PDB file of C-alpha atoms in Angstrom:
ATOM      1  CA  MET B 188      -3.562   9.827  23.761  1.00  0.00           C
ATOM      2  CA  ASN B 189      -1.840   7.675  21.135  1.00  0.00           C
ATOM      3  CA  ARG B 190      -2.212   3.922  21.499  1.00  0.00           C
ATOM      4  CA  TRP B 191      -1.093   0.946  19.449  1.00  0.00           C
ATOM      5  CA  TYR B 192      -3.573  -1.382  17.749  1.00  0.00           C
ATOM      6  CA  LEU B 193      -3.205  -4.526  15.690  1.00  0.00           C
ATOM      7  CA  ILE B 194      -4.296  -4.648  12.058  1.00  0.00           C
ATOM      8  CA  GLN B 195      -4.457  -7.547   9.653  1.00  0.00           C
ATOM      9  CA  PHE B 196      -3.269  -6.882   6.129  1.00  0.00           C
ATOM     10  CA  LYS B 197      -4.235  -8.730   2.967  1.00  0.00           C
ATOM     11  CA  PRO B 198      -1.972 -11.574   1.791  1.00  0.00           C
ATOM     12  CA  ASN B 199       1.430 -10.280   0.605  1.00  0.00           C
ATOM     13  CA  SER B 200       0.247  -6.661   0.997  1.00  0.00           C
ATOM     14  CA  HIS B 201       2.361  -5.517   3.949  1.00  0.00           C
ATOM     15  CA  ARG B 202       4.297  -2.954   1.869  1.00  0.00           C
ATOM     16  CA  LEU B 203       1.125  -1.607   0.266  1.00  0.00           C
ATOM     17  CA  ALA B 204      -0.755  -1.365   3.576  1.00  0.00           C
ATOM     18  CA  GLU B 205       2.186   0.275   5.352  1.00  0.00           C
ATOM     19  CA  ARG B 206       2.722   2.809   2.547  1.00  0.00           C
ATOM     20  CA  ASN B 207      -0.960   3.797   2.451  1.00  0.00           C
ATOM     21  CA  LEU B 208      -1.229   4.103   6.244  1.00  0.00           C
ATOM     22  CA  LEU B 209       1.886   6.319   6.315  1.00  0.00           C
ATOM     23  CA  ARG B 210       0.402   8.514   3.565  1.00  0.00           C
ATOM     24  CA  GLN B 211      -2.670   9.032   5.739  1.00  0.00           C
ATOM     25  CA  GLY B 212      -0.502  10.155   8.664  1.00  0.00           C
ATOM     26  CA  PHE B 213      -0.572   7.020  10.802  1.00  0.00           C
ATOM     27  CA  GLU B 214       2.529   5.701  12.521  1.00  0.00           C
ATOM     28  CA  THR B 215       3.098   2.010  11.779  1.00  0.00           C
ATOM     29  CA  PHE B 216       5.402  -0.672  13.106  1.00  0.00           C
ATOM     30  CA  LEU B 217       6.089  -3.820  11.120  1.00  0.00           C
ATOM     31  CA  PRO B 218       8.819  -6.011  12.657  1.00  0.00           C
ATOM     32  CA  MET B 219      10.663  -7.940   9.937  1.00  0.00           C
ATOM     33  CA  GLN B 220      12.779 -11.079  10.165  1.00  0.00           C
ATOM     34  CA  GLU B 221      15.442 -12.167   7.688  1.00  0.00           C
ATOM     35  CA  ILE B 222      14.957 -15.729   6.479  1.00  0.00           C
ATOM     36  CA  THR B 223      16.928 -17.905   4.084  1.00  0.00           C
ATOM     37  CA  ARG B 224      15.132 -19.934   1.483  1.00  0.00           C
ATOM     38  CA  ARG B 225      16.229 -22.014  -1.432  1.00  0.00           C
ATOM     39  CA  LYS B 226      15.464 -20.614  -4.872  1.00  0.00           C
ATOM     40  CA  ALA B 227      16.442 -22.884  -7.735  1.00  0.00           C
ATOM     41  CA  SER B 228      19.996 -24.012  -6.895  1.00  0.00           C
ATOM     42  CA  ARG B 229      20.989 -21.134  -4.624  1.00  0.00           C
ATOM     43  CA  PHE B 230      20.058 -19.657  -1.281  1.00  0.00           C
ATOM     44  CA  VAL B 231      18.328 -16.275  -1.072  1.00  0.00           C
ATOM     45  CA  ASN B 232      17.822 -14.052   1.989  1.00  0.00           C
ATOM     46  CA  ASP B 233      14.389 -12.460   2.265  1.00  0.00           C
ATOM     47  CA  LEU B 234      12.783 -10.112   4.750  1.00  0.00           C
ATOM     48  CA  ARG B 235       9.422 -11.383   5.966  1.00  0.00           C
ATOM     49  CA  PRO B 236       7.052  -9.987   8.601  1.00  0.00           C
ATOM     50  CA  LEU B 237       7.743 -11.429  12.045  1.00  0.00           C
ATOM     51  CA  PHE B 238       3.989 -11.861  12.523  1.00  0.00           C
ATOM     52  CA  PRO B 239       2.647 -12.972   9.116  1.00  0.00           C
ATOM     53  CA  SER B 240      -0.413 -10.939   8.053  1.00  0.00           C
ATOM     54  CA  TYR B 241      -0.238  -8.516  11.020  1.00  0.00           C
ATOM     55  CA  MET B 242       1.258  -5.098  11.767  1.00  0.00           C
ATOM     56  CA  PHE B 243       0.828  -2.431  14.417  1.00  0.00           C
ATOM     57  CA  VAL B 244      -0.641   1.050  13.946  1.00  0.00           C
ATOM     58  CA  CYS B 245      -0.589   4.004  16.342  1.00  0.00           C
ATOM     59  CA  VAL B 246      -3.900   5.868  16.621  1.00  0.00           C
ATOM     60  CA  ASN B 247      -5.046   8.856  18.637  1.00  0.00           C
ATOM     61  CA  ASP B 248      -7.967   7.647  20.778  1.00  0.00           C
ATOM     62  CA  GLU B 249      -9.806  10.979  20.521  1.00  0.00           C
ATOM     63  CA  ASN B 250     -10.123  10.834  16.725  1.00  0.00           C
ATOM     64  CA  ALA B 251     -10.393   7.032  16.405  1.00  0.00           C
ATOM     65  CA  PRO B 252     -10.654   6.846  12.576  1.00  0.00           C
ATOM     66  CA  TRP B 253     -11.505   3.145  12.495  1.00  0.00           C
ATOM     67  CA  VAL B 254     -13.381   3.387   9.198  1.00  0.00           C
ATOM     68  CA  THR B 255     -10.394   5.087   7.563  1.00  0.00           C
ATOM     69  CA  ILE B 256      -8.036   2.330   8.710  1.00  0.00           C
ATOM     70  CA  ASN B 257     -10.385  -0.478   7.678  1.00  0.00           C
ATOM     71  CA  SER B 258     -10.860   1.037   4.202  1.00  0.00           C
ATOM     72  CA  THR B 259      -7.145   1.578   3.562  1.00  0.00           C
ATOM     73  CA  ILE B 260      -5.855  -0.261   0.493  1.00  0.00           C
ATOM     74  CA  GLY B 261      -3.914  -3.338   1.597  1.00  0.00           C
ATOM     75  CA  VAL B 262      -5.554  -3.518   5.037  1.00  0.00           C
ATOM     76  CA  SER B 263      -7.942  -6.392   5.618  1.00  0.00           C
ATOM     77  CA  ARG B 264      -9.299  -5.295   8.996  1.00  0.00           C
ATOM     78  CA  LEU B 265      -8.537  -3.770  12.349  1.00  0.00           C
ATOM     79  CA  VAL B 266      -8.404  -6.609  14.881  1.00  0.00           C
ATOM     80  CA  SER B 267     -11.371  -6.159  17.236  1.00  0.00           C
ATOM     81  CA  PHE B 268     -12.874  -8.033  20.143  1.00  0.00           C
ATOM     82  CA  GLU B 269     -16.619  -7.882  20.684  1.00  0.00           C
ATOM     83  CA  GLY B 270     -16.829  -5.291  17.903  1.00  0.00           C
ATOM     84  CA  GLN B 271     -14.405  -2.887  19.594  1.00  0.00           C
ATOM     85  CA  PRO B 272     -10.673  -2.451  18.838  1.00  0.00           C
ATOM     86  CA  LYS B 273      -8.573  -3.074  21.950  1.00  0.00           C
ATOM     87  CA  PRO B 274      -5.299  -1.209  22.522  1.00  0.00           C
ATOM     88  CA  LEU B 275      -2.162  -3.277  22.968  1.00  0.00           C
ATOM     89  CA  PRO B 276       0.003  -2.950  26.078  1.00  0.00           C
ATOM     90  CA  LEU B 277       2.686  -0.315  25.564  1.00  0.00           C
ATOM     91  CA  GLN B 278       5.283  -2.642  27.144  1.00  0.00           C
ATOM     92  CA  LEU B 279       4.694  -5.185  24.367  1.00  0.00           C
ATOM     93  CA  ILE B 280       5.232  -2.664  21.567  1.00  0.00           C
ATOM     94  CA  SER B 281       8.203  -0.936  23.203  1.00  0.00           C
ATOM     95  CA  GLY B 282       9.816  -4.338  23.896  1.00  0.00           C
ATOM     96  CA  LEU B 283       9.451  -5.314  20.246  1.00  0.00           C
ATOM     97  CA  MET B 284      10.789  -1.946  19.078  1.00  0.00           C
ATOM     98  CA  LEU B 285      13.855  -2.327  21.283  1.00  0.00           C
ATOM     99  CA  ARG B 286      14.627  -5.648  19.604  1.00  0.00           C
ATOM    100  CA  CYS B 287      14.484  -4.060  16.119  1.00  0.00           C
ATOM    101  CA  ASP B 288      16.699  -1.626  14.246  1.00  0.00           C
ATOM    102  CA  SER B 289      15.450   1.645  12.709  1.00  0.00           C
ATOM    103  CA  MET B 290      14.165  -0.193   9.619  1.00  0.00           C
ATOM    104  CA  GLY B 291      12.128  -2.665  11.698  1.00  0.00           C
ATOM    105  CA  ARG B 292      14.515  -5.617  11.232  1.00  0.00           C
ATOM    106  CA  LEU B 293      14.731  -7.957  14.173  1.00  0.00           C
ATOM    107  CA  LEU B 294      18.181  -7.766  15.773  1.00  0.00           C
ATOM    108  CA  SER B 295      19.946 -10.870  16.945  1.00  0.00           C
ATOM    109  CA  PRO B 296      20.312 -11.242  20.689  1.00  0.00           C
ATOM    110  CA  LYS B 297      23.791 -10.359  21.957  1.00  0.00           C
ATOM    111  CA  THR B 298      23.788 -12.833  24.830  1.00  0.00           C
ATOM    112  CA  LEU B 299      25.658 -15.715  23.251  1.00  0.00           C
ATOM    113  CA  ASN B 300      28.100 -17.734  25.354  1.00  0.00           C
ATOM    114  CA  LYS B 301      30.396 -20.708  24.808  1.00  0.00           C
ATOM    115  CA  GLY B 302      28.443 -23.958  24.964  1.00  0.00           C
ATOM    116  CA  ASP B 303      25.075 -22.405  24.028  1.00  0.00           C
ATOM    117  CA  SER B 304      22.874 -24.282  21.595  1.00  0.00           C
ATOM    118  CA  VAL B 305      21.982 -22.043  18.643  1.00  0.00           C
ATOM    119  CA  GLU B 306      19.997 -22.214  15.424  1.00  0.00           C
ATOM    120  CA  LEU B 307      21.508 -20.858  12.210  1.00  0.00           C
ATOM    121  CA  LEU B 308      19.139 -18.336  10.615  1.00  0.00           C
ATOM    122  CA  SER B 309      20.660 -17.814   7.179  1.00  0.00           C
ATOM    123  CA  GLY B 310      23.018 -19.338   4.650  1.00  0.00           C
ATOM    124  CA  PRO B 311      23.155 -22.885   3.336  1.00  0.00           C
ATOM    125  CA  PHE B 312      22.848 -24.294   6.866  1.00  0.00           C
ATOM    126  CA  ALA B 313      19.724 -22.319   7.808  1.00  0.00           C
ATOM    127  CA  ASN B 314      17.593 -24.045  10.480  1.00  0.00           C
ATOM    128  CA  PHE B 315      20.495 -26.308  11.548  1.00  0.00           C
ATOM    129  CA  ILE B 316      21.282 -26.571  15.258  1.00  0.00           C
ATOM    130  CA  ALA B 317      24.868 -26.011  16.421  1.00  0.00           C
ATOM    131  CA  THR B 318      26.836 -25.437  19.635  1.00  0.00           C
ATOM    132  CA  ILE B 319      29.025 -22.363  20.192  1.00  0.00           C
ATOM    133  CA  ASP B 320      32.658 -23.441  20.439  1.00  0.00           C
ATOM    134  CA  THR B 321      34.500 -20.113  20.823  1.00  0.00           C
ATOM    135  CA  ILE B 322      33.852 -16.381  20.566  1.00  0.00           C
ATOM    136  CA  ASP B 323      36.819 -14.249  19.461  1.00  0.00           C
ATOM    137  CA  PRO B 324      37.445 -10.738  20.831  1.00  0.00           C
ATOM    138  CA  GLU B 325      36.422  -9.433  17.370  1.00  0.00           C
ATOM    139  CA  GLN B 326      33.025 -11.139  17.882  1.00  0.00           C
ATOM    140  CA  ARG B 327      33.746 -13.886  15.370  1.00  0.00           C
ATOM    141  CA  ILE B 328      31.816 -16.938  16.481  1.00  0.00           C
ATOM    142  CA  TRP B 329      32.910 -20.503  15.831  1.00  0.00           C
ATOM    143  CA  VAL B 330      30.247 -23.196  16.125  1.00  0.00           C
ATOM    144  CA  LEU B 331      30.350 -26.977  16.152  1.00  0.00           C
ATOM    145  CA  MET B 332      27.732 -28.690  14.021  1.00  0.00           C
ATOM    146  CA  ASP B 333      26.964 -32.357  13.457  1.00  0.00           C
ATOM    147  CA  PHE B 334      27.165 -32.708   9.697  1.00  0.00           C
ATOM    148  CA  MET B 335      27.158 -36.053   7.867  1.00  0.00           C
ATOM    149  CA  GLY B 336      28.113 -37.962  11.010  1.00  0.00           C
ATOM    150  CA  GLN B 337      31.060 -35.720  11.951  1.00  0.00           C
ATOM    151  CA  ARG B 338      31.439 -32.639  14.117  1.00  0.00           C
ATOM    152  CA  THR B 339      32.347 -29.747  11.865  1.00  0.00           C
ATOM    153  CA  ARG B 340      33.703 -26.408  13.085  1.00  0.00           C
ATOM    154  CA  MET B 341      32.681 -23.313  11.135  1.00  0.00           C
ATOM    155  CA  ARG B 342      32.715 -19.553  11.584  1.00  0.00           C
ATOM    156  CA  VAL B 343      29.460 -17.567  11.475  1.00  0.00           C
ATOM    157  CA  ALA B 344      28.390 -13.990  12.182  1.00  0.00           C
ATOM    158  CA  ALA B 345      26.435 -13.217  15.347  1.00  0.00           C
ATOM    159  CA  ASP B 346      23.439 -11.960  13.344  1.00  0.00           C
ATOM    160  CA  GLN B 347      23.113 -15.422  11.749  1.00  0.00           C
ATOM    161  CA  LEU B 348      22.468 -17.111  15.108  1.00  0.00           C
ATOM    162  CA  GLN B 349      19.491 -17.430  17.393  1.00  0.00           C
ATOM    163  CA  PRO B 350      19.579 -19.195  20.760  1.00  0.00           C
ATOM    164  CA  THR B 351      17.419 -22.299  20.885  1.00  0.00           C
ATOM    165  CA  LYS B 352      14.956 -22.743  23.692  1.00  0.00           C
TER     166      LYS B 352
END
């Protein structure tokens, strides 16, 4: 039976670890999140792992090639408790997979309503908090944001927003 386990990869080696695990025939899942950061005088969108330094790997329990996984280039270790790897609940993995597209990118939630408080995820106003003012039938979203002491109305795409808690 195939089960999902958690592995820790070496710093900035998620692509290398994923590529080498796929070459060995393992199924991997690495949820990615798009972030905006400032580089010099402009803003750049990057894809970063949702869980820094960790990814999921599917392993057949009968074979259990733990040594092979631990010795894979880019992999730091298989996360174990009391010396034994523990499988993750299938509901956790399937829930994460449902929230991602086919490339592993985290999708924005579609449950946005007028008056909701949201955080902007990308662009020059990344990490700012705003309030949804209107949602057009074409799914254009207008938000109100406090900017320099005034309420400013601006249009953003749904994938640039995340509901605040």
